[in-house]
CSV table of C-alpha atoms in Angstrom, one decimal:
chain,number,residue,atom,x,y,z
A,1,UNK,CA,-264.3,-155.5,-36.0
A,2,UNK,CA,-262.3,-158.5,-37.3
A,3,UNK,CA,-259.8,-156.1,-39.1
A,4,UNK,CA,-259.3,-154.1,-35.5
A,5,UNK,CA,-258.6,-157.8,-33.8
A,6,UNK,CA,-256.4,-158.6,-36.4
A,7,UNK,CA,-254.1,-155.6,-36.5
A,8,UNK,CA,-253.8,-155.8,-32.5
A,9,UNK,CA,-252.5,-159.1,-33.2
A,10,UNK,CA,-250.1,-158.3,-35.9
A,11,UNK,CA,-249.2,-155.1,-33.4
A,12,UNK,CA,-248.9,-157.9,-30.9
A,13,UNK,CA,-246.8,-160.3,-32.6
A,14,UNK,CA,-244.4,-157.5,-34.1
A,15,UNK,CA,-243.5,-156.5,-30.0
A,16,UNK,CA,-242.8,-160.0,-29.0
A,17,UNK,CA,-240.4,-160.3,-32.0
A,18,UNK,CA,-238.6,-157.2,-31.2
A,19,UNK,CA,-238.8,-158.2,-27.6
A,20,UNK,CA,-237.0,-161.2,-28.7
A,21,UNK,CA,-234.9,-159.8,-30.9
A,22,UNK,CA,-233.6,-157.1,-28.0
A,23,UNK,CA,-233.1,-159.8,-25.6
A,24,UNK,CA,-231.0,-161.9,-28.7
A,25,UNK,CA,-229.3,-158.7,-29.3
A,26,UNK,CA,-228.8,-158.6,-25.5
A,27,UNK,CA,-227.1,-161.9,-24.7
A,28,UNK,CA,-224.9,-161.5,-28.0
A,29,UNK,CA,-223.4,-158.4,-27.1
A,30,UNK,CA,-223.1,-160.6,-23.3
A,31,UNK,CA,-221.0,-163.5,-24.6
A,32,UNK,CA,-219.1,-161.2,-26.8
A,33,UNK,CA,-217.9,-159.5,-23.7
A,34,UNK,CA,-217.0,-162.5,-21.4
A,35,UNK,CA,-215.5,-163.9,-24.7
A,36,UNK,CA,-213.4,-160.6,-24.7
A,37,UNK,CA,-212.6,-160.6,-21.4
A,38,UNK,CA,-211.5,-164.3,-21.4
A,39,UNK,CA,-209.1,-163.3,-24.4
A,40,UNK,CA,-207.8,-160.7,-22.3
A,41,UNK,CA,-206.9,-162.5,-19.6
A,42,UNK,CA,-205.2,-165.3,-21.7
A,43,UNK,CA,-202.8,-162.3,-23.3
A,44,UNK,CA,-202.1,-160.8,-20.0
A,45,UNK,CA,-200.8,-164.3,-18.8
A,46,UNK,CA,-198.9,-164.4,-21.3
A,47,UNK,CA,-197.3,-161.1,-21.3
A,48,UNK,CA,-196.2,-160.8,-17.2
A,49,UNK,CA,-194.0,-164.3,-18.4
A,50,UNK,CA,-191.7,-161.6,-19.7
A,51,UNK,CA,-191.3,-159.7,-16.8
A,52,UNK,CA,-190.1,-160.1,-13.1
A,53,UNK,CA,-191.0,-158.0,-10.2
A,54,UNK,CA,-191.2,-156.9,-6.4
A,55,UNK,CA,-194.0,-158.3,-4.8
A,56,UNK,CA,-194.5,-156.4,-0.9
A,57,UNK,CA,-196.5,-157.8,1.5
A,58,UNK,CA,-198.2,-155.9,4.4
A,59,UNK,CA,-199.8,-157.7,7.3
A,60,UNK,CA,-202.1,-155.4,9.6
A,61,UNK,CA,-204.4,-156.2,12.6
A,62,UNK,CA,-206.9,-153.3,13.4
A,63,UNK,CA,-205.4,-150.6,11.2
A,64,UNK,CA,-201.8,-151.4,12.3
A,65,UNK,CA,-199.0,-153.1,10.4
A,66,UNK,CA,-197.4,-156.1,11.6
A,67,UNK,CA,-195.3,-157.0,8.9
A,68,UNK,CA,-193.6,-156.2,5.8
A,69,UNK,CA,-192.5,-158.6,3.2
A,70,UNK,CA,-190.3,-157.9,0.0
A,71,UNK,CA,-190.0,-161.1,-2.8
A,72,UNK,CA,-188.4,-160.9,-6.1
A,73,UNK,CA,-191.1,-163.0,-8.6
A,74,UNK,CA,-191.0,-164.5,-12.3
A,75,UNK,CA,-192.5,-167.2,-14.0
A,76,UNK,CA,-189.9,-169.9,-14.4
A,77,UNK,CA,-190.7,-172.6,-17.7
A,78,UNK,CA,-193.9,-174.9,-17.7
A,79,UNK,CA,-195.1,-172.9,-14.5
A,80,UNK,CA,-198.9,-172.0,-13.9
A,81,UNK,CA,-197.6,-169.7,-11.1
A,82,UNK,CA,-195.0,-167.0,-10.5
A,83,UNK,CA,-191.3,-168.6,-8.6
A,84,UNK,CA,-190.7,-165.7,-5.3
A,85,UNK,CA,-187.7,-165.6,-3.4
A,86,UNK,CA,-187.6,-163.6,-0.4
A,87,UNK,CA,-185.2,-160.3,-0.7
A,88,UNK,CA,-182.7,-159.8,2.1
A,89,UNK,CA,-183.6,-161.1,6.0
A,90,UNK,CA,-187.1,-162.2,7.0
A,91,UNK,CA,-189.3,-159.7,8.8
A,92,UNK,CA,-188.9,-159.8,12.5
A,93,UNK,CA,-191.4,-158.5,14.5
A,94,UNK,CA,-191.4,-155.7,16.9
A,95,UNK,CA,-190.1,-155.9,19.9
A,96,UNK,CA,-191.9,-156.6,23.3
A,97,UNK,CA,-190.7,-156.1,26.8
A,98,UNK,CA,-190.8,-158.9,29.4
A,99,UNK,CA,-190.9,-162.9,28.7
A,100,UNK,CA,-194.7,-163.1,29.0
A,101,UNK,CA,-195.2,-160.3,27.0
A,102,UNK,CA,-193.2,-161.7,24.5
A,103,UNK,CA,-194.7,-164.7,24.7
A,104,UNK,CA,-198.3,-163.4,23.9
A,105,UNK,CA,-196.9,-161.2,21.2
A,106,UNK,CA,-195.1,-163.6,19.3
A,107,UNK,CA,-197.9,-166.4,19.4
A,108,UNK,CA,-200.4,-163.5,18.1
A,109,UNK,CA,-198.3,-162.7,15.0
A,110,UNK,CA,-197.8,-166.1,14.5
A,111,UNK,CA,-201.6,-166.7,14.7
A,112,UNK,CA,-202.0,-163.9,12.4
A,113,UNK,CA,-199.5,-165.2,10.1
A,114,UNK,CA,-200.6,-168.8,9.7
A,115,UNK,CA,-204.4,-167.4,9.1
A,116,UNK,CA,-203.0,-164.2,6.4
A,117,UNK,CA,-200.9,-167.3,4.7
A,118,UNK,CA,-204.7,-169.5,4.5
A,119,UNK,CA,-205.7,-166.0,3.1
A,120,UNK,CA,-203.1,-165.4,0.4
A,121,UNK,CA,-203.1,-169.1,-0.7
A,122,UNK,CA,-207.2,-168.4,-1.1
A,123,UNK,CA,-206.7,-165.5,-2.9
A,124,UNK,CA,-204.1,-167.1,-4.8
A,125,UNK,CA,-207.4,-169.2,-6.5
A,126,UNK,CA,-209.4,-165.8,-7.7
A,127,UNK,CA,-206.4,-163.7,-9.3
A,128,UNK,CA,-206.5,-164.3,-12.1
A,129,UNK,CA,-209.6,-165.4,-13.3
A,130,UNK,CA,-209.0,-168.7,-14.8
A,131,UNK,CA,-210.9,-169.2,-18.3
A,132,UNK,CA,-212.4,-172.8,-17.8
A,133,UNK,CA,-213.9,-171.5,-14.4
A,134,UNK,CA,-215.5,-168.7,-16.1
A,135,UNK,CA,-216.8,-171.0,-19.1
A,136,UNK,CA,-218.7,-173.5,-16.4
A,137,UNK,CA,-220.0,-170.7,-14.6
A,138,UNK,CA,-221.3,-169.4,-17.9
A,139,UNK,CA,-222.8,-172.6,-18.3
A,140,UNK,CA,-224.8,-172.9,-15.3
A,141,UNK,CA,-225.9,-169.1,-15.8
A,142,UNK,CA,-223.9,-167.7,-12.8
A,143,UNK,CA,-222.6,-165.3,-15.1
A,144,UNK,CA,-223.7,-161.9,-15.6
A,145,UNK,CA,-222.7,-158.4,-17.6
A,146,UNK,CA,-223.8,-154.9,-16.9
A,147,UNK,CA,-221.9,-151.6,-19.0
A,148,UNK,CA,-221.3,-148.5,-17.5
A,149,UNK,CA,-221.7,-145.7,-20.2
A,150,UNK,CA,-220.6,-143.0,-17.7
A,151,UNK,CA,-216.8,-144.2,-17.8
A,152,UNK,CA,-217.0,-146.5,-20.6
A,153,UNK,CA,-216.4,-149.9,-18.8
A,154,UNK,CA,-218.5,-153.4,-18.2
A,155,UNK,CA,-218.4,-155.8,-15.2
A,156,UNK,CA,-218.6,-159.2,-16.0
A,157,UNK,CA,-220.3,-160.6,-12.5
A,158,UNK,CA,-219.1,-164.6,-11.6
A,159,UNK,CA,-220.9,-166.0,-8.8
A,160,UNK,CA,-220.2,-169.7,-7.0
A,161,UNK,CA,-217.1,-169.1,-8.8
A,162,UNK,CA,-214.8,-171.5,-6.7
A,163,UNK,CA,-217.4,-172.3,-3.5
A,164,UNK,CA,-221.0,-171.4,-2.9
A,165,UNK,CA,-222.0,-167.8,-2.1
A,166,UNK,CA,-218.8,-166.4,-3.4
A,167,UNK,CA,-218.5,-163.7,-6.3
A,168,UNK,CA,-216.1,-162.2,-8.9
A,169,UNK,CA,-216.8,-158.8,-10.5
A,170,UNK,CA,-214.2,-158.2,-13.1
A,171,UNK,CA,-214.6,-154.5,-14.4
A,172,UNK,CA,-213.1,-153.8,-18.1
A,173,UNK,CA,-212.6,-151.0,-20.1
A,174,UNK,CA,-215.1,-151.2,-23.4
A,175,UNK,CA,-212.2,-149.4,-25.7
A,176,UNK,CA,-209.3,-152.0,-25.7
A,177,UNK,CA,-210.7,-154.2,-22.7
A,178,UNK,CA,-208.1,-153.7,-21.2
A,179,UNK,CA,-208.7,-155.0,-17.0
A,180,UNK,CA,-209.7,-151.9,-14.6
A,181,UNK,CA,-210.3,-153.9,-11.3
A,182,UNK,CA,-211.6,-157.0,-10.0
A,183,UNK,CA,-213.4,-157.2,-6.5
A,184,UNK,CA,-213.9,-160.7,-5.1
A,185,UNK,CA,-216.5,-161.7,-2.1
A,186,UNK,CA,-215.3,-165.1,-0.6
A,187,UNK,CA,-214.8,-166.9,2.7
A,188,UNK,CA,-212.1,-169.3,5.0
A,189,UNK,CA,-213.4,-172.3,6.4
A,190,UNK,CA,-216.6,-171.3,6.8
A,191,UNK,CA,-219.5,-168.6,5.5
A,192,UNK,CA,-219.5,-166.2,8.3
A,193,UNK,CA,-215.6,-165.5,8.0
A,194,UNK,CA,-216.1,-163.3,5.1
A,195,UNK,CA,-212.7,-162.6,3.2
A,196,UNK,CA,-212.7,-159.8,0.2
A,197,UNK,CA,-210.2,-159.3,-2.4
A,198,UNK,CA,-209.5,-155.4,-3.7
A,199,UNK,CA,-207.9,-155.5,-6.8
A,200,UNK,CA,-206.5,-152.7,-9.3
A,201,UNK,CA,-204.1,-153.1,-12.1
A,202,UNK,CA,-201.4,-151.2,-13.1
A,203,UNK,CA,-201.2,-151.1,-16.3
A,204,UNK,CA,-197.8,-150.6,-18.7
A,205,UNK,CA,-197.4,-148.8,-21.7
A,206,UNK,CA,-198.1,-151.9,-24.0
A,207,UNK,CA,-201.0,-152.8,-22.1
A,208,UNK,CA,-199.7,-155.2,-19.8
A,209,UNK,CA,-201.8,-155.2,-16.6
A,210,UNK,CA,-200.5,-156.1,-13.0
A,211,UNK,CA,-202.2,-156.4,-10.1
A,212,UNK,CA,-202.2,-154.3,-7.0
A,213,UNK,CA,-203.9,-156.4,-4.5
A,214,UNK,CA,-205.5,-155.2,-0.8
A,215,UNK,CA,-207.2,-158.0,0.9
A,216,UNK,CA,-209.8,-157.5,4.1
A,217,UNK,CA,-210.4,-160.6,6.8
A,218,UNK,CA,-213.5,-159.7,8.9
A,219,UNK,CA,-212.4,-162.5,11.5
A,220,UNK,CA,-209.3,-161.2,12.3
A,221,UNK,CA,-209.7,-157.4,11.5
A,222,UNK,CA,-206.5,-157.9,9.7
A,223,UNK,CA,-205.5,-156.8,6.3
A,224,UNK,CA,-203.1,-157.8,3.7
A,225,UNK,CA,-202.1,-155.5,0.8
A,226,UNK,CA,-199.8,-156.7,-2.0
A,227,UNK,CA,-197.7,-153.9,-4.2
A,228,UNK,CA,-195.8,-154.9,-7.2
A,229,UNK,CA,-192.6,-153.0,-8.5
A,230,UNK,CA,-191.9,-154.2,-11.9
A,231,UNK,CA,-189.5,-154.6,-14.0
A,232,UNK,CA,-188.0,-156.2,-17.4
């Protein structure tokens, strides 16, 4: 009888050490992936300083565009972010007939405009993902990683990333982790005005990653969608 109790607690013992020893294993092959997805990002910063490209902007309200926007961007020295300039005239938005209908059309695009600009300068905050944001979510355990054997990728998850209730999900390919997407849940000026950021990456042909970015505004019904052209 003693030997019977004995060997169910060796049997016992030898499953919580694996246990821990899986969940060890677990939250190695974890840090090793935000670590690699950190590095990553720090190489793709560096790389786009290289290049300069089109950024176009389109502003939509319910489905229909309101405005197109070209700008030629680069970094310039000792910048954290890209220099634009705008190429050729300013959008001007469509034309309206009769003074009050003009009126109401041109204060709505304005409206639209001043709340898309709150938008892009949000966005501006979650693309990319800084490092030191990722390393103090990490350290309050708001970070978390899940693979995806069936197309060989991971998401690294980031929640209260800039402001409470928000998320990042950064998706990575396992082979040369290089950046597949990024999806971002946020809000403007308040919780219920839910913002959220589409992101896939074009990459080049020496791994250099650039975003395309579509961005959704439940307040407004609007959208804005970024596409970059680039060049050397």
């Amino acid at each position: 009888m003693t030997g019977f109790v004995l060997s169910r607690r060796v049997a016992a013992a030898t499953l919580a050490l694996l246990a821990l020893a899986a969940t060890a294993q677990a939250q190695g092959t974890a840090e090793t992936r935000v670590a690699a997805l950190k590095r990553t990002l720090a190489e793709n910063a560096a790389a786009q300083r290289k290049y300069t490209w089109i950024e176009t902007t389109e502003i939509a309200l319910n489905g229909e565009v309101k405005e197109t926007n070209s700008m030629s961007c680069r970094y310039v020295a000792g910048a954290e972010k890209p220099a634009c300039t705008q190429i050729g005239a300013a959008p001007q938005p469509k034309k309206v007939r009769g003074p009050l209908r003009k009126a109401i059309a041109k204060g709505k695009i304005a409206d639209l405009k001043a709340y898309m600009d709150s938008v892009k300068t949000l966005v501006a905050k979650y693309v990319p993902p800084e490092q030191g944001l990722i390393q103090q979510a990490q350290q309050r355990g708001d970070v978390a990683v899940a693979p995806n054997p069936s197309n060989a990728t991971f998401k690294v998850t980031v929640s209260n990333y800039i402001q409470k209730g928000d998320a990042v999900a950064v998706v990575v390919h396992q082979e040369d982790n290089h950046l597949a997407e990024l999806n971002v849940s946020t809000w403007l000026n308040d919780p219920t005005a839910a913002v959220s950021l589409e992101v896939t990456f074009t990459t080049l042909a020496n791994g250099v990653g650039f975003p395309l970015k579509k961005v959704r505004s439940e307040e407004h019904t609007s959208e804005l969608q970024s596409l970059w052209l680039i060049s050397y």
